[in-house]
Amino acid sequence: AQAMVAETDPQAAALGYKAVAITVDKAKFAKYVAGQECDNCALYQAKGSATAGGCSLFGTKQVAAKGWCSAYAKKA
Ligand code: SF4
């Protein structure tokens, strides 16, 4: 399996990435709306796994399907 993005990776931390979207700090990220998660984000690239996939912001590392970051953009 490909490496996962860690919440502590500098870019992930800068974007407020959480592997479990419901743990997002809503005080810091007021834009977060319940139900938003990587697998319904326009930047997510599903790769045959229900639990993780690519994100165009994170290169070859994978993000959690149930994750979230402040660059979230609703899939059209
Ligand atoms: Fe997840 Fe979208 Fe953020 Fe990528 S841009 S980490 S898919 S919420």
PDB file of N, CA and C and ligand atoms in Angstrom:
ATOM      1  N   ALA A   1       0.843  -1.200   0.000  1.00  0.00           N
ATOM      2  CA  ALA A   1       0.000   0.000   0.000  1.00  0.00           C
ATOM      3  C   ALA A   1       0.876   1.246   0.000  1.00  0.00           C
ATOM      4  N   GLN A   2       0.365   2.296  -0.580  1.00  0.00           N
ATOM      5  CA  GLN A   2       1.119   3.547  -0.603  1.00  0.00           C
ATOM      6  C   GLN A   2       1.114   4.205   0.771  1.00  0.00           C
ATOM      7  N   ALA A   3       2.130   5.034   0.999  1.00  0.00           N
ATOM      8  CA  ALA A   3       2.244   5.727   2.282  1.00  0.00           C
ATOM      9  C   ALA A   3       1.073   6.677   2.466  1.00  0.00           C
ATOM     10  N   MET A   4       0.650   6.773   3.714  1.00  0.00           N
ATOM     11  CA  MET A   4      -0.427   7.698   4.062  1.00  0.00           C
ATOM     12  C   MET A   4       0.158   9.047   4.482  1.00  0.00           C
ATOM     13  N   VAL A   5      -0.584  10.086   4.200  1.00  0.00           N
ATOM     14  CA  VAL A   5      -0.233  11.404   4.720  1.00  0.00           C
ATOM     15  C   VAL A   5      -0.420  11.384   6.244  1.00  0.00           C
ATOM     16  N   ALA A   6       0.573  11.855   6.972  1.00  0.00           N
ATOM     17  CA  ALA A   6       0.437  11.991   8.421  1.00  0.00           C
ATOM     18  C   ALA A   6      -0.095  13.381   8.745  1.00  0.00           C
ATOM     19  N   GLU A   7      -0.922  13.459   9.782  1.00  0.00           N
ATOM     20  CA  GLU A   7      -1.456  14.769  10.184  1.00  0.00           C
ATOM     21  C   GLU A   7      -0.327  15.729  10.541  1.00  0.00           C
ATOM     22  N   THR A   8       0.822  15.156  10.919  1.00  0.00           N
ATOM     23  CA  THR A   8       1.959  15.971  11.343  1.00  0.00           C
ATOM     24  C   THR A   8       2.865  16.369  10.189  1.00  0.00           C
ATOM     25  N   ASP A   9       2.627  15.832   8.984  1.00  0.00           N
ATOM     26  CA  ASP A   9       3.409  16.301   7.835  1.00  0.00           C
ATOM     27  C   ASP A   9       3.217  17.816   7.732  1.00  0.00           C
ATOM     28  N   PRO A  10       4.296  18.557   7.443  1.00  0.00           N
ATOM     29  CA  PRO A  10       4.165  20.018   7.440  1.00  0.00           C
ATOM     30  C   PRO A  10       3.019  20.539   6.574  1.00  0.00           C
ATOM     31  N   GLN A  11       2.884  20.013   5.378  1.00  0.00           N
ATOM     32  CA  GLN A  11       1.818  20.511   4.500  1.00  0.00           C
ATOM     33  C   GLN A  11       0.440  20.137   5.052  1.00  0.00           C
ATOM     34  N   ALA A  12       0.346  18.921   5.584  1.00  0.00           N
ATOM     35  CA  ALA A  12      -0.930  18.485   6.153  1.00  0.00           C
ATOM     36  C   ALA A  12      -1.313  19.357   7.345  1.00  0.00           C
ATOM     37  N   ALA A  13      -0.328  19.624   8.188  1.00  0.00           N
ATOM     38  CA  ALA A  13      -0.594  20.452   9.367  1.00  0.00           C
ATOM     39  C   ALA A  13      -1.021  21.851   8.944  1.00  0.00           C
ATOM     40  N   ALA A  14      -0.372  22.373   7.914  1.00  0.00           N
ATOM     41  CA  ALA A  14      -0.705  23.720   7.445  1.00  0.00           C
ATOM     42  C   ALA A  14      -2.138  23.789   6.936  1.00  0.00           C
ATOM     43  N   LEU A  15      -2.612  22.687   6.373  1.00  0.00           N
ATOM     44  CA  LEU A  15      -3.964  22.645   5.821  1.00  0.00           C
ATOM     45  C   LEU A  15      -4.986  22.154   6.846  1.00  0.00           C
ATOM     46  N   GLY A  16      -4.526  21.839   8.042  1.00  0.00           N
ATOM     47  CA  GLY A  16      -5.439  21.350   9.068  1.00  0.00           C
ATOM     48  C   GLY A  16      -5.979  19.964   8.754  1.00  0.00           C
ATOM     49  N   TYR A  17      -5.186  19.173   8.021  1.00  0.00           N
ATOM     50  CA  TYR A  17      -5.647  17.827   7.637  1.00  0.00           C
ATOM     51  C   TYR A  17      -5.863  16.935   8.863  1.00  0.00           C
ATOM     52  N   LYS A  18      -6.991  16.255   8.864  1.00  0.00           N
ATOM     53  CA  LYS A  18      -7.271  15.237   9.878  1.00  0.00           C
ATOM     54  C   LYS A  18      -7.686  13.960   9.157  1.00  0.00           C
ATOM     55  N   ALA A  19      -7.181  12.832   9.614  1.00  0.00           N
ATOM     56  CA  ALA A  19      -7.523  11.556   8.986  1.00  0.00           C
ATOM     57  C   ALA A  19      -8.967  11.156   9.281  1.00  0.00           C
ATOM     58  N   VAL A  20      -9.543  11.736  10.315  1.00  0.00           N
ATOM     59  CA  VAL A  20     -10.948  11.504  10.657  1.00  0.00           C
ATOM     60  C   VAL A  20     -11.634  12.868  10.688  1.00  0.00           C
ATOM     61  N   ALA A  21     -12.437  13.124   9.665  1.00  0.00           N
ATOM     62  CA  ALA A  21     -12.977  14.465   9.463  1.00  0.00           C
ATOM     63  C   ALA A  21     -13.716  14.994  10.689  1.00  0.00           C
ATOM     64  N   ILE A  22     -14.413  14.110  11.392  1.00  0.00           N
ATOM     65  CA  ILE A  22     -15.227  14.604  12.513  1.00  0.00           C
ATOM     66  C   ILE A  22     -14.374  15.116  13.676  1.00  0.00           C
ATOM     67  N   THR A  23     -13.037  14.911  13.602  1.00  0.00           N
ATOM     68  CA  THR A  23     -12.166  15.444  14.659  1.00  0.00           C
ATOM     69  C   THR A  23     -11.608  16.819  14.307  1.00  0.00           C
ATOM     70  N   VAL A  24     -12.043  17.377  13.177  1.00  0.00           N
ATOM     71  CA  VAL A  24     -11.574  18.713  12.793  1.00  0.00           C
ATOM     72  C   VAL A  24     -11.882  19.709  13.905  1.00  0.00           C
ATOM     73  N   ASP A  25     -10.916  20.588  14.154  1.00  0.00           N
ATOM     74  CA  ASP A  25     -11.091  21.647  15.154  1.00  0.00           C
ATOM     75  C   ASP A  25     -11.976  22.734  14.550  1.00  0.00           C
ATOM     76  N   LYS A  26     -13.248  22.714  14.918  1.00  0.00           N
ATOM     77  CA  LYS A  26     -14.206  23.645  14.298  1.00  0.00           C
ATOM     78  C   LYS A  26     -13.960  25.079  14.737  1.00  0.00           C
ATOM     79  N   ALA A  27     -13.266  25.271  15.832  1.00  0.00           N
ATOM     80  CA  ALA A  27     -12.938  26.639  16.242  1.00  0.00           C
ATOM     81  C   ALA A  27     -11.933  27.234  15.261  1.00  0.00           C
ATOM     82  N   LYS A  28     -10.998  26.396  14.819  1.00  0.00           N
ATOM     83  CA  LYS A  28      -9.981  26.868  13.868  1.00  0.00           C
ATOM     84  C   LYS A  28     -10.486  26.834  12.440  1.00  0.00           C
ATOM     85  N   PHE A  29     -11.328  25.872  12.129  1.00  0.00           N
ATOM     86  CA  PHE A  29     -11.781  25.676  10.747  1.00  0.00           C
ATOM     87  C   PHE A  29     -13.304  25.751  10.706  1.00  0.00           C
ATOM     88  N   ALA A  30     -13.800  26.978  10.815  1.00  0.00           N
ATOM     89  CA  ALA A  30     -15.240  27.201  10.870  1.00  0.00           C
ATOM     90  C   ALA A  30     -15.925  26.788   9.574  1.00  0.00           C
ATOM     91  N   LYS A  31     -15.151  26.674   8.483  1.00  0.00           N
ATOM     92  CA  LYS A  31     -15.761  26.302   7.200  1.00  0.00           C
ATOM     93  C   LYS A  31     -16.138  24.826   7.151  1.00  0.00           C
ATOM     94  N   TYR A  32     -15.579  24.030   8.059  1.00  0.00           N
ATOM     95  CA  TYR A  32     -15.904  22.604   8.031  1.00  0.00           C
ATOM     96  C   TYR A  32     -17.391  22.396   8.287  1.00  0.00           C
ATOM     97  N   VAL A  33     -18.004  21.570   7.445  1.00  0.00           N
ATOM     98  CA  VAL A  33     -19.411  21.216   7.602  1.00  0.00           C
ATOM     99  C   VAL A  33     -19.483  19.698   7.734  1.00  0.00           C
ATOM    100  N   ALA A  34     -20.215  19.224   8.718  1.00  0.00           N
ATOM    101  CA  ALA A  34     -20.356  17.782   8.917  1.00  0.00           C
ATOM    102  C   ALA A  34     -20.766  17.115   7.613  1.00  0.00           C
ATOM    103  N   GLY A  35     -20.146  15.997   7.310  1.00  0.00           N
ATOM    104  CA  GLY A  35     -20.443  15.278   6.081  1.00  0.00           C
ATOM    105  C   GLY A  35     -19.388  15.485   5.013  1.00  0.00           C
ATOM    106  N   GLN A  36     -18.635  16.590   5.137  1.00  0.00           N
ATOM    107  CA  GLN A  36     -17.528  16.795   4.199  1.00  0.00           C
ATOM    108  C   GLN A  36     -16.409  15.828   4.544  1.00  0.00           C
ATOM    109  N   GLU A  37     -15.873  15.143   3.551  1.00  0.00           N
ATOM    110  CA  GLU A  37     -14.717  14.284   3.777  1.00  0.00           C
ATOM    111  C   GLU A  37     -14.033  14.045   2.442  1.00  0.00           C
ATOM    112  N   CYS A  38     -12.803  13.566   2.520  1.00  0.00           N
ATOM    113  CA  CYS A  38     -11.989  13.441   1.305  1.00  0.00           C
ATOM    114  C   CYS A  38     -12.719  12.714   0.180  1.00  0.00           C
ATOM    115  N   ASP A  39     -13.445  11.668   0.503  1.00  0.00           N
ATOM    116  CA  ASP A  39     -14.024  10.896  -0.598  1.00  0.00           C
ATOM    117  C   ASP A  39     -15.227  11.575  -1.255  1.00  0.00           C
ATOM    118  N   ASN A  40     -15.626  12.773  -0.785  1.00  0.00           N
ATOM    119  CA  ASN A  40     -16.583  13.553  -1.575  1.00  0.00           C
ATOM    120  C   ASN A  40     -15.999  14.936  -1.907  1.00  0.00           C
ATOM    121  N   CYS A  41     -14.666  14.992  -1.945  1.00  0.00           N
ATOM    122  CA  CYS A  41     -13.942  16.220  -2.317  1.00  0.00           C
ATOM    123  C   CYS A  41     -13.493  16.113  -3.768  1.00  0.00           C
ATOM    124  N   ALA A  42     -13.526  17.229  -4.459  1.00  0.00           N
ATOM    125  CA  ALA A  42     -13.173  17.241  -5.879  1.00  0.00           C
ATOM    126  C   ALA A  42     -11.709  16.870  -6.119  1.00  0.00           C
ATOM    127  N   LEU A  43     -10.867  17.016  -5.116  1.00  0.00           N
ATOM    128  CA  LEU A  43      -9.437  16.738  -5.299  1.00  0.00           C
ATOM    129  C   LEU A  43      -9.069  15.291  -5.007  1.00  0.00           C
ATOM    130  N   TYR A  44     -10.053  14.523  -4.570  1.00  0.00           N
ATOM    131  CA  TYR A  44      -9.801  13.126  -4.186  1.00  0.00           C
ATOM    132  C   TYR A  44      -9.773  12.239  -5.417  1.00  0.00           C
ATOM    133  N   GLN A  45      -8.832  11.301  -5.437  1.00  0.00           N
ATOM    134  CA  GLN A  45      -8.712  10.349  -6.539  1.00  0.00           C
ATOM    135  C   GLN A  45      -8.842   8.936  -5.984  1.00  0.00           C
ATOM    136  N   ALA A  46     -10.032   8.389  -6.121  1.00  0.00           N
ATOM    137  CA  ALA A  46     -10.268   7.031  -5.637  1.00  0.00           C
ATOM    138  C   ALA A  46      -9.401   6.058  -6.418  1.00  0.00           C
ATOM    139  N   LYS A  47      -8.798   5.131  -5.722  1.00  0.00           N
ATOM    140  CA  LYS A  47      -7.902   4.174  -6.379  1.00  0.00           C
ATOM    141  C   LYS A  47      -8.232   2.750  -5.973  1.00  0.00           C
ATOM    142  N   GLY A  48      -9.499   2.430  -5.974  1.00  0.00           N
ATOM    143  CA  GLY A  48      -9.866   1.049  -5.717  1.00  0.00           C
ATOM    144  C   GLY A  48      -9.860   0.651  -4.261  1.00  0.00           C
ATOM    145  N   SER A  49      -9.654   1.617  -3.369  1.00  0.00           N
ATOM    146  CA  SER A  49      -9.689   1.331  -1.942  1.00  0.00           C
ATOM    147  C   SER A  49     -10.830   2.121  -1.329  1.00  0.00           C
ATOM    148  N   ALA A  50     -11.555   1.511  -0.402  1.00  0.00           N
ATOM    149  CA  ALA A  50     -12.664   2.216   0.250  1.00  0.00           C
ATOM    150  C   ALA A  50     -12.154   3.132   1.353  1.00  0.00           C
ATOM    151  N   THR A  51     -10.910   2.934   1.770  1.00  0.00           N
ATOM    152  CA  THR A  51     -10.438   3.639   2.960  1.00  0.00           C
ATOM    153  C   THR A  51      -9.419   4.738   2.682  1.00  0.00           C
ATOM    154  N   ALA A  52      -8.820   4.745   1.489  1.00  0.00           N
ATOM    155  CA  ALA A  52      -7.799   5.754   1.197  1.00  0.00           C
ATOM    156  C   ALA A  52      -7.723   5.982  -0.306  1.00  0.00           C
ATOM    157  N   GLY A  53      -7.217   7.141  -0.659  1.00  0.00           N
ATOM    158  CA  GLY A  53      -7.055   7.456  -2.070  1.00  0.00           C
ATOM    159  C   GLY A  53      -6.085   8.609  -2.228  1.00  0.00           C
ATOM    160  N   GLY A  54      -5.842   8.978  -3.473  1.00  0.00           N
ATOM    161  CA  GLY A  54      -4.928  10.075  -3.728  1.00  0.00           C
ATOM    162  C   GLY A  54      -5.601  11.419  -3.537  1.00  0.00           C
ATOM    163  N   CYS A  55      -4.769  12.447  -3.368  1.00  0.00           N
ATOM    164  CA  CYS A  55      -5.246  13.822  -3.322  1.00  0.00           C
ATOM    165  C   CYS A  55      -4.254  14.631  -4.119  1.00  0.00           C
ATOM    166  N   SER A  56      -4.745  15.456  -5.016  1.00  0.00           N
ATOM    167  CA  SER A  56      -3.816  16.172  -5.881  1.00  0.00           C
ATOM    168  C   SER A  56      -2.913  17.132  -5.118  1.00  0.00           C
ATOM    169  N   LEU A  57      -3.225  17.409  -3.856  1.00  0.00           N
ATOM    170  CA  LEU A  57      -2.356  18.289  -3.064  1.00  0.00           C
ATOM    171  C   LEU A  57      -1.199  17.542  -2.426  1.00  0.00           C
ATOM    172  N   PHE A  58      -1.299  16.221  -2.342  1.00  0.00           N
ATOM    173  CA  PHE A  58      -0.324  15.481  -1.548  1.00  0.00           C
ATOM    174  C   PHE A  58       0.533  14.496  -2.331  1.00  0.00           C
ATOM    175  N   GLY A  59       0.662  14.712  -3.629  1.00  0.00           N
ATOM    176  CA  GLY A  59       1.587  13.901  -4.410  1.00  0.00           C
ATOM    177  C   GLY A  59       1.293  12.424  -4.334  1.00  0.00           C
ATOM    178  N   THR A  60       2.305  11.634  -4.023  1.00  0.00           N
ATOM    179  CA  THR A  60       2.151  10.179  -4.062  1.00  0.00           C
ATOM    180  C   THR A  60       1.567   9.615  -2.769  1.00  0.00           C
ATOM    181  N   LYS A  61       1.522  10.420  -1.696  1.00  0.00           N
ATOM    182  CA  LYS A  61       0.950   9.899  -0.456  1.00  0.00           C
ATOM    183  C   LYS A  61      -0.581   9.890  -0.540  1.00  0.00           C
ATOM    184  N   GLN A  62      -1.171   9.025   0.240  1.00  0.00           N
ATOM    185  CA  GLN A  62      -2.626   8.885   0.213  1.00  0.00           C
ATOM    186  C   GLN A  62      -3.271   9.532   1.434  1.00  0.00           C
ATOM    187  N   VAL A  63      -4.486   9.986   1.225  1.00  0.00           N
ATOM    188  CA  VAL A  63      -5.260  10.557   2.326  1.00  0.00           C
ATOM    189  C   VAL A  63      -6.376   9.584   2.695  1.00  0.00           C
ATOM    190  N   ALA A  64      -6.861   9.715   3.903  1.00  0.00           N
ATOM    191  CA  ALA A  64      -7.934   8.835   4.363  1.00  0.00           C
ATOM    192  C   ALA A  64      -9.250   9.232   3.707  1.00  0.00           C
ATOM    193  N   ALA A  65     -10.023   8.248   3.276  1.00  0.00           N
ATOM    194  CA  ALA A  65     -11.318   8.533   2.642  1.00  0.00           C
ATOM    195  C   ALA A  65     -12.201   9.371   3.565  1.00  0.00           C
ATOM    196  N   LYS A  66     -12.067   9.138   4.865  1.00  0.00           N
ATOM    197  CA  LYS A  66     -12.885   9.860   5.850  1.00  0.00           C
ATOM    198  C   LYS A  66     -12.162  11.074   6.422  1.00  0.00           C
ATOM    199  N   GLY A  67     -11.083  11.488   5.743  1.00  0.00           N
ATOM    200  CA  GLY A  67     -10.314  12.644   6.209  1.00  0.00           C
ATOM    201  C   GLY A  67     -10.902  13.968   5.735  1.00  0.00           C
ATOM    202  N   TRP A  68     -10.202  15.033   6.062  1.00  0.00           N
ATOM    203  CA  TRP A  68     -10.634  16.380   5.665  1.00  0.00           C
ATOM    204  C   TRP A  68      -9.449  17.320   5.807  1.00  0.00           C
ATOM    205  N   CYS A  69      -9.428  18.342   4.944  1.00  0.00           N
ATOM    206  CA  CYS A  69      -8.491  19.444   5.156  1.00  0.00           C
ATOM    207  C   CYS A  69      -9.160  20.718   4.681  1.00  0.00           C
ATOM    208  N   SER A  70      -8.527  21.846   4.995  1.00  0.00           N
ATOM    209  CA  SER A  70      -9.164  23.146   4.739  1.00  0.00           C
ATOM    210  C   SER A  70      -9.210  23.506   3.254  1.00  0.00           C
ATOM    211  N   ALA A  71      -8.591  22.683   2.398  1.00  0.00           N
ATOM    212  CA  ALA A  71      -8.702  22.907   0.950  1.00  0.00           C
ATOM    213  C   ALA A  71      -9.891  22.147   0.366  1.00  0.00           C
ATOM    214  N   TYR A  72     -10.691  21.560   1.235  1.00  0.00           N
ATOM    215  CA  TYR A  72     -11.850  20.791   0.772  1.00  0.00           C
ATOM    216  C   TYR A  72     -12.672  21.576  -0.242  1.00  0.00           C
ATOM    217  N   ALA A  73     -13.034  20.900  -1.330  1.00  0.00           N
ATOM    218  CA  ALA A  73     -13.915  21.483  -2.351  1.00  0.00           C
ATOM    219  C   ALA A  73     -14.933  20.423  -2.738  1.00  0.00           C
ATOM    220  N   LYS A  74     -16.187  20.739  -2.556  1.00  0.00           N
ATOM    221  CA  LYS A  74     -17.238  19.750  -2.816  1.00  0.00           C
ATOM    222  C   LYS A  74     -17.169  19.242  -4.243  1.00  0.00           C
ATOM    223  N   LYS A  75     -17.221  17.931  -4.395  1.00  0.00           N
ATOM    224  CA  LYS A  75     -17.228  17.314  -5.711  1.00  0.00           C
ATOM    225  C   LYS A  75     -18.496  17.723  -6.441  1.00  0.00           C
ATOM    226  N   ALA A  76     -18.350  18.137  -7.684  1.00  0.00           N
ATOM    227  CA  ALA A  76     -19.515  18.599  -8.455  1.00  0.00           C
ATOM    228  C   ALA A  76     -20.455  17.440  -8.758  1.00  0.00           C
TER     229      ALA A  76
HETATM  230 FE1  SF4 B   1      -9.005  15.534   1.466  1.00  0.00          FE
HETATM  231 FE2  SF4 B   1      -9.837  17.244  -0.376  1.00  0.00          FE
HETATM  232 FE3  SF4 B   1      -8.153  18.048   1.546  1.00  0.00          FE
HETATM  233 FE4  SF4 B   1      -7.312  16.442  -0.371  1.00  0.00          FE
HETATM  234  S1  SF4 B   1      -8.040  18.550  -0.638  1.00  0.00           S
HETATM  235  S2  SF4 B   1      -6.894  16.215   1.838  1.00  0.00           S
HETATM  236  S3  SF4 B   1      -9.099  15.153  -0.738  1.00  0.00           S
HETATM  237  S4  SF4 B   1     -10.290  17.343   1.823  1.00  0.00           S
END
